[in-house]
Amino acid sequence: EVSEIESYLKETSPDKPDKNGELYGIAEDKNVIFVSVESFQNFLLDSEVNGTETTPFLNELKESKDTITFENFYHQTAQGKTSDSEFIVENSLYPLGRGAVYFTHAANEYNALPEILNEEGYETSVFHANNASFWNRDVMYDNIGYDEFYDEKSYEVTPENSFGWGLEDKAFFEQSIKYLQSQEKPFYSKFITLTHHFPFELPEEKAHIDKYDSNSKTLNSYFQTARYTDEALEQFFQQLKDAGLYEDSIIILMGDHYGISDFHNKAMGQFLGKEVDPYVQTQLQRVPFMVHIPGYEKGGVRDKVVGQIDVKPTLLHLLGIEESGDMTFGDNMFAKKKKDFVALRDGSFVSEEYVYTNEVCYDRSTGEPLSEAEAEACQPIKEKVTQELSYSDNIIYGDLFRFYDFDKEEE
Ligand code: GP9
Ligand code: MN
């Protein structure tokens, strides 16, 4: 079966690897600072509550010439939430439909990003101020090759600097800098934030934006913790500059998954000024994805449909690491001939032209359901999505990478 999957992937991603493509190797030998931003959805960007911007720093970053922003970037997580998001990014495989791969298949053979980067001479680390065994991270991280995991125990957590899930993001970043400085260069470091997590609670004196006013307590406070994390990120950028780590690094910001579930559709509809139907609900699965390259100066907002599955190939492309024998379901986001759809774990998908969910095919540009005849256009994509998800599942359930030689074409 592995060779069948291999041929499928070759056929669906003809541009891989893309050595002469746009931005190949632009970040060669640079450090990579990857920030997984908890529960952060796209609609927060450019939003306002009572006339105050929710995310002034991220809005400014998005407009910066040194940032490439993908405004149609989808999370593809399922029950494994943050851990699914990590899994997709590290492997360019889909998470499972049930359970969390981080728990159920932590001992599998993978060809994960940290392993690849280790071989290329990077020091690799994760920073996250929670218990190391949460989501079975300690076990999985060992397996996929992270050199260091700075967990809760690496931080000074006091009643003053913690609330909700634990250490607050501002203290988290501040206390991380010294560890980051000790990394051997080039390094790949992943930061996972925590403050902007359900139930989105924040001590009043730390809130710098009003609560929203709706029937959803969750949505109302969502803006306050988002604003807090926006401030924490702003401070982090400054701390990186002060520590002399900024210039030689690229910084990637990504939302891990939604924070507002469909349970809050009424309040969400009030905020958006339109009913949250399944089309809108699918579009709400967009999360920020920004690539910040200091000194780049040619950034901008791109509208291509992309997802978490594309992050690994994209990063390797930017770093100029050719992986001709890799098996990834995603594509480098800068490829000319990119796969034409992003599959969500429940079988929904988004292509440049269509949004398909709950067995309805919508015109992506208008949000209108298509007629039965027109809806036929979704069928071939739907079949590919089903095929792809099942190939990925088979790799995980059968631990199929045990039988695959990732280096074969380079020999
Ligand atoms: C826990 C944090 C949150 O360590 O990553 O996990 P989530 O509940 O979002 O999956
Ligand atoms: Mn999360």
Tab-separated table of C-alpha atoms and ligand atoms in Angstrom:
chain	number	residue	atom	x	y	z
A	1	GLU	CA	0.000	0.000	0.000
A	2	VAL	CA	2.859	2.435	0.680
A	3	SER	CA	3.811	2.577	-2.984
A	4	GLU	CA	0.199	3.189	-3.957
A	5	ILE	CA	0.093	6.144	-1.578
A	6	GLU	CA	3.426	7.322	-2.897
A	7	SER	CA	2.147	7.390	-6.487
A	8	TYR	CA	-1.007	9.168	-5.410
A	9	LEU	CA	1.040	11.867	-3.687
A	10	LYS	CA	3.372	12.286	-6.674
A	11	GLU	CA	0.398	12.726	-8.937
A	12	THR	CA	-1.415	15.219	-6.722
A	13	SER	CA	1.661	17.327	-5.950
A	14	PRO	CA	3.647	17.561	-9.179
A	15	ASP	CA	5.727	20.526	-8.060
A	16	LYS	CA	7.547	18.761	-5.242
A	17	PRO	CA	10.308	19.614	-4.505
A	18	ASP	CA	10.330	23.032	-6.088
A	19	LYS	CA	13.941	24.177	-6.048
A	20	ASN	CA	13.465	26.924	-8.597
A	21	GLY	CA	10.170	28.040	-7.113
A	22	GLU	CA	9.300	31.277	-5.377
A	23	LEU	CA	11.104	31.833	-2.070
A	24	TYR	CA	12.979	28.542	-2.113
A	25	GLY	CA	15.745	28.817	0.462
A	26	ILE	CA	14.932	32.398	1.466
A	27	ALA	CA	15.394	31.413	5.109
A	28	GLU	CA	18.340	29.103	4.627
A	29	ASP	CA	20.380	28.727	7.830
A	30	LYS	CA	18.064	31.052	9.745
A	31	ASN	CA	16.517	30.154	13.061
A	32	VAL	CA	12.851	29.268	12.977
A	33	ILE	CA	10.633	30.505	15.779
A	34	PHE	CA	7.237	28.911	15.387
A	35	VAL	CA	4.438	30.193	17.585
A	36	SER	CA	1.312	28.087	17.888
A	37	VAL	CA	-1.271	30.568	19.087
A	38	GLU	CA	-3.946	28.934	21.198
A	39	SER	CA	-7.566	29.025	19.970
A	40	PHE	CA	-6.928	31.950	17.658
A	41	GLN	CA	-9.401	32.382	14.821
A	42	ASN	CA	-9.014	34.680	11.839
A	43	PHE	CA	-12.073	36.772	12.571
A	44	LEU	CA	-10.205	38.338	15.487
A	45	LEU	CA	-7.862	40.122	13.083
A	46	ASP	CA	-9.169	43.587	12.215
A	47	SER	CA	-12.094	43.108	14.595
A	48	GLU	CA	-13.211	45.759	17.068
A	49	VAL	CA	-15.167	45.800	20.308
A	50	ASN	CA	-16.766	49.164	21.125
A	51	GLY	CA	-14.423	50.868	18.681
A	52	THR	CA	-11.224	49.310	20.066
A	53	GLU	CA	-9.089	47.047	17.889
A	54	THR	CA	-8.796	43.549	19.330
A	55	THR	CA	-5.386	42.722	17.863
A	56	PRO	CA	-3.487	45.941	17.088
A	57	PHE	CA	-0.116	44.198	17.016
A	58	LEU	CA	-1.132	41.358	14.710
A	59	ASN	CA	-2.955	43.793	12.433
A	60	GLU	CA	0.203	45.835	12.120
A	61	LEU	CA	2.300	42.712	11.615
A	62	LYS	CA	-0.031	41.588	8.834
A	63	GLU	CA	0.520	44.912	7.034
A	64	SER	CA	4.287	44.819	7.554
A	65	LYS	CA	6.417	44.452	4.422
A	66	ASP	CA	8.330	41.703	6.160
A	67	THR	CA	5.272	39.489	6.636
A	68	ILE	CA	3.518	37.114	4.278
A	69	THR	CA	0.004	36.396	5.529
A	70	PHE	CA	-2.274	33.675	4.228
A	71	GLU	CA	-5.823	34.841	4.837
A	72	ASN	CA	-7.425	31.564	3.707
A	73	PHE	CA	-5.511	29.205	5.952
A	74	TYR	CA	-7.596	26.483	7.631
A	75	HIS	CA	-6.977	24.465	10.753
A	76	GLN	CA	-7.617	20.750	10.181
A	77	THR	CA	-7.762	19.464	13.728
A	78	ALA	CA	-10.207	17.049	15.330
A	79	GLN	CA	-10.571	15.735	18.898
A	80	GLY	CA	-6.851	16.000	19.591
A	81	LYS	CA	-7.077	19.823	19.444
A	82	THR	CA	-3.639	21.426	20.004
A	83	SER	CA	-1.919	18.066	19.715
A	84	ASP	CA	-3.625	17.433	16.375
A	85	SER	CA	-2.468	20.790	15.178
A	86	GLU	CA	1.083	19.940	16.224
A	87	PHE	CA	0.838	16.549	14.564
A	88	ILE	CA	-0.365	17.953	11.243
A	89	VAL	CA	2.340	20.613	11.191
A	90	GLU	CA	5.131	18.209	12.107
A	91	ASN	CA	4.153	15.448	9.687
A	92	SER	CA	1.876	16.813	6.983
A	93	LEU	CA	-0.416	13.890	7.778
A	94	TYR	CA	-4.041	14.207	8.860
A	95	PRO	CA	-5.041	13.697	12.462
A	96	LEU	CA	-7.360	10.800	13.192
A	97	GLY	CA	-11.132	11.167	13.087
A	98	ARG	CA	-11.340	9.897	16.661
A	99	GLY	CA	-8.967	10.269	19.559
A	100	ALA	CA	-5.591	11.960	19.446
A	101	VAL	CA	-2.673	10.500	17.474
A	102	TYR	CA	-0.376	11.897	20.146
A	103	PHE	CA	-1.895	9.361	22.524
A	104	THR	CA	-2.852	6.487	20.285
A	105	HIS	CA	0.149	6.300	17.918
A	106	ALA	CA	3.005	8.009	19.707
A	107	ALA	CA	5.391	5.130	19.060
A	108	ASN	CA	4.950	5.031	15.281
A	109	GLU	CA	7.699	5.649	12.790
A	110	TYR	CA	7.456	9.206	11.422
A	111	ASN	CA	9.527	11.495	9.278
A	112	ALA	CA	8.720	14.552	11.325
A	113	LEU	CA	9.966	18.094	10.919
A	114	PRO	CA	12.218	18.078	14.022
A	115	GLU	CA	13.898	14.850	12.882
A	116	ILE	CA	14.554	16.279	9.434
A	117	LEU	CA	15.852	19.535	10.891
A	118	ASN	CA	18.070	17.677	13.350
A	119	GLU	CA	19.723	15.952	10.441
A	120	GLU	CA	20.235	19.319	8.800
A	121	GLY	CA	22.074	20.563	11.878
A	122	TYR	CA	19.316	22.421	13.683
A	123	GLU	CA	18.806	22.290	17.405
A	124	THR	CA	15.102	21.669	17.979
A	125	SER	CA	12.996	22.560	20.997
A	126	VAL	CA	9.492	23.101	22.296
A	127	PHE	CA	8.393	25.704	24.834
A	128	HIS	CA	5.081	25.165	26.582
A	129	ALA	CA	4.312	25.912	30.234
A	130	ASN	CA	2.061	22.982	30.955
A	131	ASN	CA	2.639	19.552	32.423
A	132	ALA	CA	4.981	17.617	30.104
A	133	SER	CA	2.666	14.640	29.872
A	134	PHE	CA	-0.360	16.644	28.768
A	135	TRP	CA	-1.398	15.236	25.375
A	136	ASN	CA	1.396	12.703	25.890
A	137	ARG	CA	3.768	15.327	24.558
A	138	ASP	CA	6.833	14.091	26.426
A	139	VAL	CA	6.543	10.681	24.756
A	140	MET	CA	5.705	11.957	21.285
A	141	TYR	CA	8.357	14.696	21.326
A	142	ASP	CA	11.008	12.115	22.145
A	143	ASN	CA	9.882	9.938	19.303
A	144	ILE	CA	9.854	12.677	16.669
A	145	GLY	CA	13.224	14.060	17.617
A	146	TYR	CA	12.868	17.233	19.646
A	147	ASP	CA	16.116	17.875	21.506
A	148	GLU	CA	14.527	19.822	24.359
A	149	PHE	CA	11.116	20.302	25.873
A	150	TYR	CA	10.867	23.314	28.184
A	151	ASP	CA	7.715	22.380	30.065
A	152	GLU	CA	6.064	23.826	33.174
A	153	LYS	CA	9.053	22.825	35.301
A	154	SER	CA	11.330	25.185	33.393
A	155	TYR	CA	9.267	28.187	34.447
A	156	GLU	CA	8.715	30.097	37.631
A	157	VAL	CA	4.977	29.944	38.110
A	158	THR	CA	3.532	32.093	40.903
A	159	PRO	CA	-0.009	33.123	41.843
A	160	GLU	CA	0.798	36.575	40.427
A	161	ASN	CA	1.866	35.402	36.978
A	162	SER	CA	-0.687	32.688	36.419
A	163	PHE	CA	-4.409	32.291	35.937
A	164	GLY	CA	-6.739	30.077	33.940
A	165	TRP	CA	-4.665	27.224	32.529
A	166	GLY	CA	-1.433	28.311	34.181
A	167	LEU	CA	1.475	30.593	33.433
A	168	GLU	CA	0.314	33.646	31.513
A	169	ASP	CA	1.691	34.219	28.018
A	170	LYS	CA	3.600	37.409	28.854
A	171	ALA	CA	5.566	35.697	31.629
A	172	PHE	CA	5.930	32.615	29.456
A	173	PHE	CA	7.669	34.471	26.638
A	174	GLU	CA	9.714	36.589	29.003
A	175	GLN	CA	11.058	33.574	30.868
A	176	SER	CA	11.689	31.665	27.633
A	177	ILE	CA	14.216	34.116	26.196
A	178	LYS	CA	17.116	32.867	28.308
A	179	TYR	CA	16.546	29.319	27.103
A	180	LEU	CA	16.219	30.467	23.541
A	181	GLN	CA	19.548	32.254	23.840
A	182	SER	CA	21.152	29.010	24.913
A	183	GLN	CA	20.071	27.198	21.725
A	184	GLU	CA	22.752	26.325	19.267
A	185	LYS	CA	22.206	28.039	15.926
A	186	PRO	CA	20.439	27.476	13.708
A	187	PHE	CA	17.557	26.403	15.887
A	188	TYR	CA	13.952	25.445	15.365
A	189	SER	CA	11.838	26.354	18.380
A	190	LYS	CA	8.145	25.895	18.798
A	191	PHE	CA	6.223	28.007	21.317
A	192	ILE	CA	2.714	27.024	22.357
A	193	THR	CA	0.701	29.753	24.061
A	194	LEU	CA	-1.915	29.062	26.721
A	195	THR	CA	-3.704	32.160	28.002
A	196	HIS	CA	-6.221	32.466	25.181
A	197	HIS	CA	-7.811	29.113	25.988
A	198	PHE	CA	-11.379	28.229	26.859
A	199	PRO	CA	-13.007	29.537	29.101
A	200	PHE	CA	-11.041	32.685	28.139
A	201	GLU	CA	-10.852	34.136	31.603
A	202	LEU	CA	-8.637	37.074	32.452
A	203	PRO	CA	-8.242	39.091	35.677
A	204	GLU	CA	-9.997	42.388	35.129
A	205	GLU	CA	-6.890	44.532	35.564
A	206	LYS	CA	-5.206	42.649	32.711
A	207	ALA	CA	-8.027	43.263	30.251
A	208	HIS	CA	-7.407	46.132	27.835
A	209	ILE	CA	-10.525	45.825	25.734
A	210	ASP	CA	-14.194	45.605	26.674
A	211	LYS	CA	-16.087	42.371	26.764
A	212	TYR	CA	-18.382	41.824	23.833
A	213	ASP	CA	-22.072	41.893	24.652
A	214	SER	CA	-24.049	38.822	23.596
A	215	ASN	CA	-25.742	35.774	25.105
A	216	SER	CA	-22.420	33.901	24.996
A	217	LYS	CA	-20.138	34.424	27.953
A	218	THR	CA	-17.474	32.563	26.009
A	219	LEU	CA	-17.542	34.812	22.954
A	220	ASN	CA	-17.774	37.904	25.151
A	221	SER	CA	-14.511	37.191	26.917
A	222	TYR	CA	-12.801	35.673	23.844
A	223	PHE	CA	-11.800	39.167	22.680
A	224	GLN	CA	-10.162	40.046	25.995
A	225	THR	CA	-7.820	37.082	26.125
A	226	ALA	CA	-7.090	37.471	22.401
A	227	ARG	CA	-6.050	41.048	23.105
A	228	TYR	CA	-3.873	39.849	25.968
A	229	THR	CA	-2.099	37.361	23.701
A	230	ASP	CA	-1.688	40.036	21.029
A	231	GLU	CA	0.152	42.136	23.633
A	232	ALA	CA	2.228	39.162	24.709
A	233	LEU	CA	3.290	38.570	21.094
A	234	GLU	CA	4.213	42.210	20.688
A	235	GLN	CA	6.422	41.984	23.766
A	236	PHE	CA	7.946	38.754	22.499
A	237	PHE	CA	9.003	40.382	19.220
A	238	GLN	CA	10.622	43.183	21.226
A	239	GLN	CA	12.339	40.683	23.528
A	240	LEU	CA	13.689	38.801	20.510
A	241	LYS	CA	15.106	42.070	19.178
A	242	ASP	CA	16.618	42.990	22.539
A	243	ALA	CA	18.189	39.549	22.807
A	244	GLY	CA	19.704	39.833	19.327
A	245	LEU	CA	17.714	36.856	18.122
A	246	TYR	CA	15.383	38.647	15.741
A	247	GLU	CA	17.507	39.416	12.682
A	248	ASP	CA	18.691	35.887	12.041
A	249	SER	CA	15.314	34.266	12.544
A	250	ILE	CA	12.053	33.825	10.735
A	251	ILE	CA	8.970	33.892	12.895
A	252	ILE	CA	5.877	31.902	12.033
A	253	LEU	CA	2.574	32.556	13.765
A	254	MET	CA	-0.261	30.079	13.441
A	255	GLY	CA	-3.626	29.615	15.158
A	256	ASP	CA	-3.977	26.030	16.350
A	257	HIS	CA	-7.758	25.584	16.020
A	258	TYR	CA	-11.077	27.324	16.660
A	259	GLY	CA	-11.926	28.748	20.076
A	260	ILE	CA	-15.611	29.407	19.480
A	261	SER	CA	-17.564	26.240	18.768
A	262	ASP	CA	-20.846	26.052	16.876
A	263	PHE	CA	-22.601	26.029	20.226
A	264	HIS	CA	-22.158	29.825	20.133
A	265	ASN	CA	-23.504	30.349	16.629
A	266	LYS	CA	-26.216	32.731	17.705
A	267	ALA	CA	-23.767	35.108	19.398
A	268	MET	CA	-21.261	34.625	16.599
A	269	GLY	CA	-23.946	35.523	14.063
A	270	GLN	CA	-24.689	38.679	16.019
A	271	PHE	CA	-21.013	39.611	15.946
A	272	LEU	CA	-20.583	38.893	12.239
A	273	GLY	CA	-23.877	40.494	11.313
A	274	LYS	CA	-25.019	37.408	9.422
A	275	GLU	CA	-26.435	34.003	10.162
A	276	VAL	CA	-23.855	31.286	10.835
A	277	ASP	CA	-24.937	28.634	8.347
A	278	PRO	CA	-22.726	25.619	7.533
A	279	TYR	CA	-20.897	27.655	4.868
A	280	VAL	CA	-20.048	30.433	7.326
A	281	GLN	CA	-19.253	27.845	9.979
A	282	THR	CA	-16.690	26.298	7.625
A	283	GLN	CA	-15.197	29.683	6.780
A	284	LEU	CA	-14.842	30.313	10.510
A	285	GLN	CA	-12.291	27.469	10.599
A	286	ARG	CA	-9.708	29.864	9.212
A	287	VAL	CA	-6.882	30.689	11.592
A	288	PRO	CA	-3.996	33.116	11.157
A	289	PHE	CA	-0.879	32.000	9.352
A	290	MET	CA	1.897	34.539	9.052
A	291	VAL	CA	5.480	34.143	7.947
A	292	HIS	CA	7.587	37.026	9.219
A	293	ILE	CA	10.980	37.367	7.553
A	294	PRO	CA	12.985	40.312	8.927
A	295	GLY	CA	14.322	42.396	6.052
A	296	TYR	CA	12.254	40.671	3.383
A	297	GLU	CA	10.259	43.775	2.345
A	298	LYS	CA	8.101	42.034	-0.259
A	299	GLY	CA	5.392	40.679	2.000
A	300	GLY	CA	1.669	40.972	1.638
A	301	VAL	CA	-1.592	39.155	2.093
A	302	ARG	CA	-2.179	36.103	-0.093
A	303	ASP	CA	-5.558	34.578	-0.751
A	304	LYS	CA	-4.635	31.052	-1.826
A	305	VAL	CA	-6.568	28.283	-0.020
A	306	VAL	CA	-4.095	26.507	2.265
A	307	GLY	CA	-4.063	24.628	5.563
A	308	GLN	CA	-2.016	23.191	8.386
A	309	ILE	CA	-1.189	20.192	6.208
A	310	ASP	CA	0.882	22.563	4.031
A	311	VAL	CA	3.049	23.933	6.825
A	312	LYS	CA	5.791	21.297	6.836
A	313	PRO	CA	6.472	21.409	3.080
A	314	THR	CA	6.304	25.205	3.193
A	315	LEU	CA	8.835	25.486	5.996
A	316	LEU	CA	11.244	23.088	4.342
A	317	HIS	CA	10.858	25.039	1.108
A	318	LEU	CA	11.669	28.343	2.827
A	319	LEU	CA	14.669	26.752	4.532
A	320	GLY	CA	15.912	25.344	1.233
A	321	ILE	CA	15.812	21.760	2.402
A	322	GLU	CA	15.038	19.409	-0.442
A	323	GLU	CA	13.016	16.397	0.614
A	324	SER	CA	12.388	14.520	-2.584
A	325	GLY	CA	11.606	11.240	-0.824
A	326	ASP	CA	9.228	12.671	1.757
A	327	MET	CA	5.561	11.674	1.961
A	328	THR	CA	3.416	14.693	2.687
A	329	PHE	CA	-0.244	15.279	2.000
A	330	GLY	CA	0.325	19.021	1.898
A	331	ASP	CA	2.186	21.240	-0.523
A	332	ASN	CA	4.504	24.141	-0.235
A	333	MET	CA	2.140	27.136	-0.192
A	334	PHE	CA	4.247	28.987	-2.742
A	335	ALA	CA	4.110	26.230	-5.359
A	336	LYS	CA	2.543	27.200	-8.679
A	337	LYS	CA	0.686	23.917	-8.984
A	338	LYS	CA	-0.621	23.396	-5.512
A	339	LYS	CA	-3.223	20.787	-4.645
A	340	ASP	CA	-6.570	22.411	-5.290
A	341	PHE	CA	-8.300	21.714	-1.982
A	342	VAL	CA	-7.905	21.732	1.775
A	343	ALA	CA	-9.620	18.808	3.471
A	344	LEU	CA	-11.073	19.207	6.920
A	345	ARG	CA	-11.109	16.162	9.133
A	346	ASP	CA	-14.879	15.686	8.963
A	347	GLY	CA	-14.745	15.337	5.176
A	348	SER	CA	-15.645	18.961	4.486
A	349	PHE	CA	-13.327	20.719	2.086
A	350	VAL	CA	-12.519	24.098	0.656
A	351	SER	CA	-11.192	24.591	-2.849
A	352	GLU	CA	-10.580	27.813	-4.754
A	353	GLU	CA	-14.112	27.562	-6.144
A	354	TYR	CA	-16.160	25.539	-3.680
A	355	VAL	CA	-16.876	25.008	-0.044
A	356	TYR	CA	-18.284	21.566	0.679
A	357	THR	CA	-19.775	20.662	4.038
A	358	ASN	CA	-22.720	18.660	5.419
A	359	GLU	CA	-23.137	17.200	1.934
A	360	VAL	CA	-23.845	20.602	0.431
A	361	CYS	CA	-21.662	22.154	-2.251
A	362	TYR	CA	-21.448	25.938	-1.943
A	363	ASP	CA	-20.116	28.519	-4.338
A	364	ARG	CA	-17.103	29.737	-2.374
A	365	SER	CA	-17.332	33.312	-3.602
A	366	THR	CA	-21.031	33.851	-2.840
A	367	GLY	CA	-21.701	31.326	-0.063
A	368	GLU	CA	-24.782	30.142	-1.976
A	369	PRO	CA	-25.564	26.418	-2.226
A	370	LEU	CA	-25.217	25.208	-5.819
A	371	SER	CA	-28.014	23.575	-7.787
A	372	GLU	CA	-27.979	19.813	-8.047
A	373	ALA	CA	-26.424	19.933	-11.514
A	374	GLU	CA	-23.765	22.476	-10.547
A	375	ALA	CA	-23.019	20.632	-7.327
A	376	GLU	CA	-21.644	17.750	-9.401
A	377	ALA	CA	-18.429	19.760	-9.572
A	378	CYS	CA	-17.780	18.950	-5.914
A	379	GLN	CA	-17.939	15.197	-6.468
A	380	PRO	CA	-14.456	14.505	-7.875
A	381	ILE	CA	-12.876	16.606	-5.133
A	382	LYS	CA	-14.984	14.876	-2.525
A	383	GLU	CA	-13.676	11.528	-3.742
A	384	LYS	CA	-10.083	12.699	-3.505
A	385	VAL	CA	-10.685	14.002	0.004
A	386	THR	CA	-12.118	10.683	1.131
A	387	GLN	CA	-9.248	8.822	-0.513
A	388	GLU	CA	-6.661	11.082	1.031
A	389	LEU	CA	-8.020	10.924	4.552
A	390	SER	CA	-8.144	7.150	4.358
A	391	TYR	CA	-4.573	6.903	3.002
A	392	SER	CA	-3.387	9.043	5.874
A	393	ASP	CA	-5.365	6.956	8.379
A	394	ASN	CA	-3.859	3.781	6.953
A	395	ILE	CA	-0.347	5.153	7.353
A	396	ILE	CA	-1.059	5.852	11.014
A	397	TYR	CA	-3.055	2.725	11.857
A	398	GLY	CA	-0.655	0.417	10.010
A	399	ASP	CA	2.470	2.292	11.075
A	400	LEU	CA	3.333	2.111	7.394
A	401	PHE	CA	6.364	4.397	7.482
A	402	ARG	CA	8.230	1.464	9.008
A	403	PHE	CA	8.327	0.094	5.485
A	404	TYR	CA	9.314	3.261	3.691
A	405	ASP	CA	12.792	4.540	2.963
A	406	PHE	CA	12.634	8.312	3.042
A	407	ASP	CA	16.180	8.795	1.784
A	408	LYS	CA	16.012	6.488	-1.156
A	409	GLU	CA	15.988	9.076	-3.916
A	410	GLU	CA	18.908	10.934	-2.467
A	411	GLU	CA	21.192	7.938	-2.472
B	1	GP9	C1	-2.543	22.264	26.760
B	1	GP9	C2	-2.777	23.208	25.636
B	1	GP9	C3	-4.229	23.292	25.290
B	1	GP9	O1	-1.236	21.994	27.047
B	1	GP9	O2	-1.972	22.943	24.552
B	1	GP9	O3	-4.678	22.176	24.660
B	1	GP9	P1	-6.077	22.101	23.909
B	1	GP9	O4	-7.135	21.968	24.950
B	1	GP9	O5	-6.273	23.347	23.120
B	1	GP9	O6	-5.947	20.922	23.038
B	2	MN	MN	-5.348	24.442	21.647
